[in-house]
Coordinates of N, CA, C and O in Angstrom, one line a residue:
Q261 N -41.2 119.5 10.6 CA -39.9 119.2 10.3 C -39.6 118.6 8.9 O -40.3 117.7 8.5
V262 N -38.5 119.1 8.2 CA -38.2 118.4 7.0 C -36.8 117.9 7.0 O -36.0 118.5 7.6
Q263 N -36.7 116.7 6.5 CA -35.4 116.0 6.5 C -34.9 115.9 4.9 O -35.9 115.6 4.1
L264 N -33.7 116.2 4.6 CA -33.2 116.0 3.4 C -32.1 115.1 3.4 O -31.1 115.0 4.1
V265 N -32.1 114.1 2.4 CA -31.0 113.1 2.3 C -30.5 113.2 0.9 O -31.2 112.7 -0.2
E266 N -29.2 113.4 0.8 CA -28.5 113.3 -0.4 C -28.0 112.0 -0.8 O -27.6 111.2 0.1
S267 N -27.9 111.5 -2.0 CA -27.1 110.4 -2.4 C -26.6 110.5 -3.9 O -27.0 111.5 -4.5
G268 N -25.8 109.7 -4.2 CA -25.2 109.8 -5.5 C -23.8 110.2 -5.6 O -23.2 110.2 -6.6
G269 N -23.1 110.8 -4.5 CA -21.9 111.2 -4.5 C -20.8 110.0 -4.6 O -21.2 108.7 -4.7
G270 N -19.5 110.3 -4.9 CA -18.6 109.3 -5.2 C -17.3 109.8 -5.8 O -17.1 110.9 -5.7
L271 N -16.5 108.9 -6.3 CA -15.2 109.1 -6.9 C -15.3 108.9 -8.3 O -15.7 107.9 -8.8
V272 N -14.8 110.0 -9.1 CA -15.1 109.8 -10.6 C -13.7 110.4 -11.2 O -13.3 111.3 -10.6
Q273 N -13.3 110.0 -12.4 CA -12.2 110.6 -13.1 C -12.7 111.9 -13.7 O -13.9 112.2 -14.1
A274 N -11.6 112.8 -14.0 CA -12.1 113.9 -14.7 C -12.6 113.7 -16.0 O -12.3 112.7 -16.6
G275 N -13.7 114.5 -16.4 CA -14.4 114.2 -17.6 C -15.6 113.4 -17.4 O -16.5 113.1 -18.3
G276 N -15.9 112.6 -16.3 CA -16.8 111.9 -16.0 C -17.9 112.6 -15.5 O -18.2 113.7 -15.5
S277 N -19.1 111.6 -15.1 CA -20.3 112.3 -14.8 C -20.8 111.5 -13.6 O -20.4 110.3 -13.2
L278 N -21.6 112.3 -12.8 CA -22.3 111.8 -11.6 C -23.5 112.4 -11.5 O -23.9 113.6 -11.9
R279 N -24.7 111.7 -10.9 CA -26.0 112.2 -10.7 C -26.3 112.3 -9.1 O -26.4 111.2 -8.5
L280 N -26.5 113.4 -8.6 CA -26.9 113.6 -7.2 C -28.4 113.5 -7.1 O -29.1 114.2 -8.0
S281 N -28.9 113.0 -6.0 CA -30.2 113.2 -5.7 C -30.5 113.5 -4.4 O -29.6 113.4 -3.5
C282 N -31.6 114.1 -4.1 CA -32.0 114.7 -2.8 C -33.4 114.3 -2.5 O -34.2 115.0 -3.3
A283 N -33.7 113.7 -1.6 CA -35.1 113.3 -1.2 C -35.5 114.0 0.1 O -34.9 114.0 1.1
A284 N -36.7 114.8 0.0 CA -37.3 115.4 1.1 C -38.3 114.6 1.8 O -39.1 113.9 1.1
S285 N -38.3 114.7 3.1 CA -39.5 113.9 3.8 C -39.9 114.7 5.0 O -39.2 115.7 5.4
G286 N -41.0 114.3 5.5 CA -41.6 115.2 6.6 C -42.7 116.1 6.0 O -43.2 116.0 4.9
R287 N -42.8 117.2 6.8 CA -44.0 118.1 6.5 C -43.6 119.2 5.6 O -42.8 120.2 6.1
T288 N -43.8 119.1 4.3 CA -43.4 120.1 3.3 C -45.0 120.8 3.0 O -45.7 120.1 2.4
F289 N -45.0 122.1 3.2 CA -46.2 122.6 2.9 C -46.1 123.7 1.7 O -45.0 124.3 1.6
G290 N -47.1 123.5 0.9 CA -47.0 124.4 -0.4 C -45.8 124.3 -1.3 O -45.2 123.3 -1.2
S291 N -45.4 125.4 -1.9 CA -44.4 125.4 -2.8 C -43.2 125.7 -2.1 O -43.0 126.5 -1.1
Y292 N -42.0 125.2 -2.7 CA -40.8 125.3 -2.1 C -39.7 125.3 -3.1 O -39.7 124.5 -4.0
A293 N -38.7 126.1 -3.0 CA -37.6 126.0 -4.0 C -36.5 124.9 -3.4 O -36.5 124.6 -2.1
M294 N -35.7 124.4 -4.2 CA -34.6 123.7 -3.8 C -33.2 124.0 -4.5 O -33.2 124.6 -5.6
G295 N -32.2 123.7 -3.8 CA -30.9 124.2 -4.3 C -29.8 123.2 -4.0 O -30.0 122.3 -3.1
W296 N -28.7 123.4 -4.7 CA -27.5 122.6 -4.5 C -26.4 123.6 -4.0 O -26.2 124.7 -4.7
F297 N -25.5 123.3 -2.9 CA -24.4 124.1 -2.5 C -23.3 123.1 -2.4 O -23.5 121.9 -2.4
R298 N -22.2 123.7 -2.3 CA -21.1 122.8 -2.1 C -19.9 123.5 -1.2 O -19.9 124.8 -1.4
Q299 N -19.1 122.8 -0.7 CA -18.1 123.3 0.1 C -16.8 122.4 -0.1 O -16.8 121.2 0.3
A300 N -15.6 123.0 -0.7 CA -14.5 122.5 -0.6 C -13.6 122.5 0.5 O -13.8 123.4 1.2
P301 N -12.6 121.7 0.8 CA -11.8 121.8 1.9 C -11.1 123.2 2.0 O -10.6 123.6 1.1
G302 N -11.3 123.9 3.1 CA -10.6 125.2 3.2 C -11.4 126.4 2.7 O -10.9 127.5 2.7
K303 N -12.5 126.1 2.1 CA -13.2 127.2 1.4 C -14.5 127.3 1.9 O -15.2 126.4 2.5
E304 N -15.2 128.5 1.6 CA -16.6 128.7 2.1 C -17.4 128.0 1.2 O -17.3 127.7 0.0
R305 N -18.6 127.8 1.6 CA -19.7 127.2 1.0 C -20.2 128.1 -0.1 O -20.3 129.2 0.0
E306 N -20.5 127.3 -1.3 CA -20.8 128.4 -2.5 C -22.1 127.6 -3.2 O -22.3 126.5 -3.1
F307 N -22.8 128.4 -3.9 CA -24.1 128.0 -4.5 C -23.6 127.2 -5.7 O -22.8 127.8 -6.5
V308 N -24.4 126.3 -6.2 CA -24.0 125.6 -7.3 C -25.4 125.8 -8.2 O -25.2 126.1 -9.4
A309 N -26.6 125.5 -7.8 CA -27.7 125.5 -8.7 C -29.2 125.7 -7.8 O -29.0 125.1 -6.7
G310 N -29.9 126.2 -8.3 CA -31.3 126.3 -7.7 C -32.5 126.3 -8.7 O -32.3 126.6 -9.7
I311 N -33.5 125.8 -8.1 CA -34.7 125.5 -9.0 C -36.0 126.0 -8.3 O -36.1 125.5 -7.1
S312 N -36.9 126.5 -9.0 CA -38.0 127.0 -8.2 C -39.0 125.7 -8.2 O -38.7 124.7 -8.8
W313 N -40.1 125.9 -7.5 CA -41.1 124.9 -7.4 C -41.6 124.4 -8.7 O -41.7 123.1 -9.0
S314 N -41.9 125.2 -9.6 CA -42.4 124.7 -10.9 C -41.4 124.5 -11.9 O -41.6 123.8 -13.0
G315 N -40.2 124.8 -11.7 CA -39.0 124.4 -12.5 C -38.8 125.4 -13.5 O -37.9 125.4 -14.4
E316 N -39.6 126.4 -13.6 CA -39.4 127.5 -14.6 C -38.4 128.4 -14.3 O -37.9 129.1 -15.2
I317 N -37.9 128.6 -13.1 CA -36.8 129.5 -12.7 C -35.7 128.6 -12.3 O -35.7 127.8 -11.3
I318 N -34.6 128.6 -12.9 CA -33.4 127.9 -12.6 C -32.3 128.9 -12.7 O -32.0 129.6 -13.5
Y319 N -31.4 128.7 -11.6 CA -30.1 129.4 -11.6 C -28.9 128.5 -11.4 O -28.9 127.4 -10.9
Y320 N -27.9 128.9 -12.1 CA -26.6 128.2 -12.0 C -25.3 129.0 -11.6 O -25.3 130.2 -12.1
A321 N -24.5 128.5 -11.0 CA -23.2 129.2 -10.8 C -22.5 129.3 -12.1 O -22.5 128.3 -12.9
D322 N -21.8 130.3 -12.5 CA -21.1 130.3 -13.7 C -20.2 129.3 -13.8 O -19.8 128.8 -15.0
S323 N -19.6 128.7 -12.8 CA -18.5 127.7 -12.8 C -19.1 126.3 -13.2 O -18.3 125.4 -13.8
V324 N -20.4 126.3 -13.3 CA -21.0 124.9 -13.7 C -22.0 125.1 -14.8 O -22.6 124.0 -15.2
K325 N -22.3 126.2 -15.3 CA -23.1 126.5 -16.4 C -22.7 125.6 -17.7 O -21.5 125.6 -18.0
G326 N -23.5 124.9 -18.2 CA -23.3 124.1 -19.3 C -22.8 122.6 -19.1 O -22.6 121.9 -20.1
R327 N -22.5 122.4 -17.9 CA -22.0 121.2 -17.6 C -22.9 120.4 -16.5 O -23.1 119.2 -16.4
F328 N -23.6 121.2 -15.5 CA -24.6 120.7 -14.6 C -26.0 121.0 -15.0 O -26.2 121.9 -15.5
T329 N -26.9 120.1 -14.7 CA -28.4 120.4 -14.8 C -29.1 119.9 -13.6 O -29.0 118.9 -13.1
I330 N -29.9 120.9 -13.1 CA -30.5 120.7 -12.1 C -32.2 120.3 -12.4 O -32.6 120.9 -13.5
S331 N -32.7 119.4 -11.8 CA -34.1 119.2 -12.1 C -34.9 118.6 -10.9 O -34.2 118.4 -9.8
R332 N -36.2 118.6 -10.8 CA -36.9 118.0 -9.6 C -38.1 117.4 -10.1 O -38.7 117.6 -11.1
D333 N -38.6 116.4 -9.1 CA -39.8 115.7 -9.4 C -40.7 115.9 -8.1 O -40.5 115.3 -7.0
N334 N -41.7 116.9 -8.3 CA -42.3 117.3 -7.0 C -43.2 116.0 -6.4 O -43.4 116.0 -5.2
A335 N -43.7 115.1 -7.2 CA -44.4 113.9 -6.8 C -43.5 113.2 -5.9 O -44.1 112.6 -5.0
K336 N -42.3 113.0 -6.1 CA -41.3 112.4 -5.3 C -40.7 113.1 -4.3 O -39.8 112.7 -3.5
K337 N -40.8 114.4 -4.2 CA -40.1 115.3 -3.3 C -38.8 115.0 -3.4 O -37.9 115.1 -2.5
T338 N -38.3 115.0 -4.6 CA -36.8 114.8 -4.9 C -36.2 115.9 -6.0 O -37.0 116.3 -6.8
Q339 N -35.0 116.2 -5.8 CA -34.3 117.0 -6.8 C -33.1 116.3 -7.1 O -32.6 115.4 -6.5
Y340 N -32.7 116.7 -8.3 CA -31.4 115.9 -8.9 C -30.4 117.0 -9.4 O -30.7 118.2 -9.8
L341 N -29.0 116.6 -9.5 CA -28.2 117.5 -10.0 C -27.3 116.4 -10.9 O -26.4 115.7 -10.5
Q342 N -27.5 116.6 -12.2 CA -26.7 115.7 -13.1 C -25.5 116.7 -13.4 O -25.4 117.8 -13.8
M343 N -24.4 116.0 -13.2 CA -23.1 116.6 -13.2 C -22.2 116.0 -14.5 O -21.9 114.9 -14.3
N344 N -21.9 116.7 -15.5 CA -21.1 116.2 -16.5 C -19.8 117.0 -16.7 O -19.7 118.1 -16.3
S345 N -18.9 116.3 -17.4 CA -17.6 117.0 -17.6 C -16.9 117.3 -16.3 O -16.4 118.5 -16.3
L346 N -17.1 116.5 -15.4 CA -16.5 117.0 -14.1 C -15.0 117.3 -14.1 O -14.2 116.6 -14.9
K347 N -14.8 118.2 -13.3 CA -13.2 118.6 -13.2 C -12.7 118.5 -11.7 O -13.7 118.4 -10.8
P348 N -11.4 118.4 -11.7 CA -11.0 118.3 -10.1 C -11.5 119.3 -9.1 O -11.6 119.2 -8.1
E349 N -11.7 120.7 -9.6 CA -12.2 121.7 -8.9 C -13.7 121.6 -8.5 O -14.1 122.5 -7.6
D350 N -14.3 120.6 -9.0 CA -15.7 120.3 -8.6 C -15.6 119.5 -7.3 O -16.8 119.4 -6.6
T351 N -14.5 118.9 -6.9 CA -14.4 118.1 -5.7 C -14.8 119.0 -4.5 O -14.5 120.1 -4.3
A352 N -15.7 118.5 -3.7 CA -16.5 119.1 -2.6 C -17.4 118.2 -1.9 O -17.8 117.2 -2.6
V353 N -17.9 118.7 -0.8 CA -19.1 118.1 -0.1 C -20.3 118.8 -0.8 O -20.3 120.1 -0.6
Y354 N -21.3 118.1 -1.4 CA -22.4 118.8 -2.1 C -23.7 118.7 -1.1 O -23.9 117.6 -0.4
Y355 N -24.2 119.7 -0.7 CA -25.3 119.9 0.2 C -26.7 120.2 -0.7 O -26.7 121.1 -1.6
C356 N -27.7 119.5 -0.3 CA -29.0 119.9 -0.9 C -29.6 120.7 0.3 O -29.4 120.8 1.3
A357 N -30.5 121.7 -0.2 CA -31.1 122.8 0.4 C -32.5 123.0 0.1 O -32.8 122.9 -1.2
L358 N -33.4 123.3 1.0 CA -34.8 123.6 0.6 C -35.1 124.9 1.4 O -34.8 125.3 2.3
R359 N -36.0 125.8 0.5 CA -36.4 127.1 0.9 C -37.9 127.1 0.7 O -38.3 126.8 -0.4
I360 N -38.6 127.4 1.7 CA -40.0 127.7 1.7 C -40.3 129.0 1.1 O -40.2 130.0 1.9
G361 N -40.3 128.9 -0.2 CA -40.4 130.4 -0.9 C -39.8 130.1 -2.3 O -39.7 129.2 -2.7
T362 N -39.4 131.3 -2.7 CA -38.7 131.3 -4.1 C -37.3 131.0 -4.0 O -36.6 131.0 -3.0
V363 N -36.8 130.6 -5.3 CA -35.5 130.1 -5.3 C -34.6 131.4 -5.2 O -34.9 132.5 -5.5
D364 N -33.4 131.1 -4.6 CA -32.3 132.1 -4.4 C -31.1 131.5 -4.5 O -30.8 130.2 -4.3
V365 N -30.1 132.4 -4.6 CA -28.5 131.9 -4.7 C -27.9 131.9 -3.4 O -26.8 131.5 -3.2
S366 N -28.5 132.6 -2.4 CA -28.0 132.8 -1.1 C -28.3 131.7 -0.2 O -29.6 131.4 0.0
G367 N -27.4 131.0 0.3 CA -27.6 129.8 1.3 C -28.3 130.4 2.6 O -28.9 129.6 3.2
A368 N -28.1 131.5 2.9 CA -28.6 132.2 4.2 C -30.2 132.1 4.2 O -30.7 132.1 5.4
V369 N -30.8 132.0 3.1 CA -32.2 132.1 3.1 C -32.9 130.6 3.0 O -34.1 130.7 3.0
Y370 N -32.0 129.6 3.0 CA -32.8 128.2 3.0 C -32.9 127.8 4.3 O -32.2 128.1 5.3
N371 N -34.0 127.0 4.4 CA -34.5 126.6 5.7 C -34.0 125.5 6.3 O -33.9 125.1 7.4
Y372 N -33.8 124.5 5.3 CA -33.3 123.1 5.6 C -32.3 122.7 4.8 O -32.0 122.9 3.6
W373 N -31.4 121.8 5.4 CA -30.0 121.2 4.7 C -29.9 120.0 4.9 O -30.3 119.3 6.0
G374 N -29.4 119.2 4.0 CA -29.1 117.8 4.1 C -27.6 117.7 4.7 O -27.1 118.7 5.0
Q375 N -27.2 116.4 5.0 CA -26.0 116.2 5.6 C -24.8 116.2 4.7 O -23.7 116.5 5.0
G376 N -25.1 116.2 3.5 CA -24.0 116.3 2.4 C -23.6 115.1 1.9 O -23.6 114.1 2.5
T377 N -23.1 115.0 0.5 CA -22.4 113.8 0.0 C -21.2 114.2 -0.7 O -21.1 115.3 -1.3
Q378 N -20.2 113.6 -0.4 CA -18.9 113.7 -1.0 C -18.7 113.4 -2.6 O -19.1 112.4 -3.0
V379 N -18.2 114.5 -3.3 CA -17.9 114.1 -4.7 C -16.4 114.5 -4.9 O -16.0 115.5 -4.5
T380 N -15.7 113.5 -5.3 CA -14.2 113.5 -5.5 C -14.0 113.4 -6.9 O -14.4 112.2 -7.6
V381 N -13.3 114.3 -7.6 CA -12.9 114.2 -9.1 C -11.4 114.0 -9.1 O -10.8 115.0 -8.8
S382 N -10.9 113.1 -9.7 CA -9.5 112.8 -9.8 C -9.0 113.2 -11.1 O -9.7 113.1 -12.2
S383 N -7.8 113.6 -11.1 CA -7.2 114.2 -12.4 C -6.3 113.1 -13.1 O -6.4 111.9 -12.7

């Protein structure tokens, strides 16, 4: 079993920055992809960013390209999401996800999920 714990969320003014972290623990075998998803009130969960085991393949949602940067440290079993130039529409609960396999933009293929961390951007 794998556990994912997010941290780094909070309240920030528009234009500000936050850095989310997600630490994995438990039995992680071989290579795995990691991703970030978010869900705003009244909306469906959406893909934000994903990164392959090697870090060579990275995907971003169009809405965050150029503002968010995903990275990972395999030795620490941790991934990060640096969020800059935050906008009120970025307000959501952000979820960390892990997939045993290749990176993908569909949340349906991820095997493990964190509990989420709230990000609130005030205007």
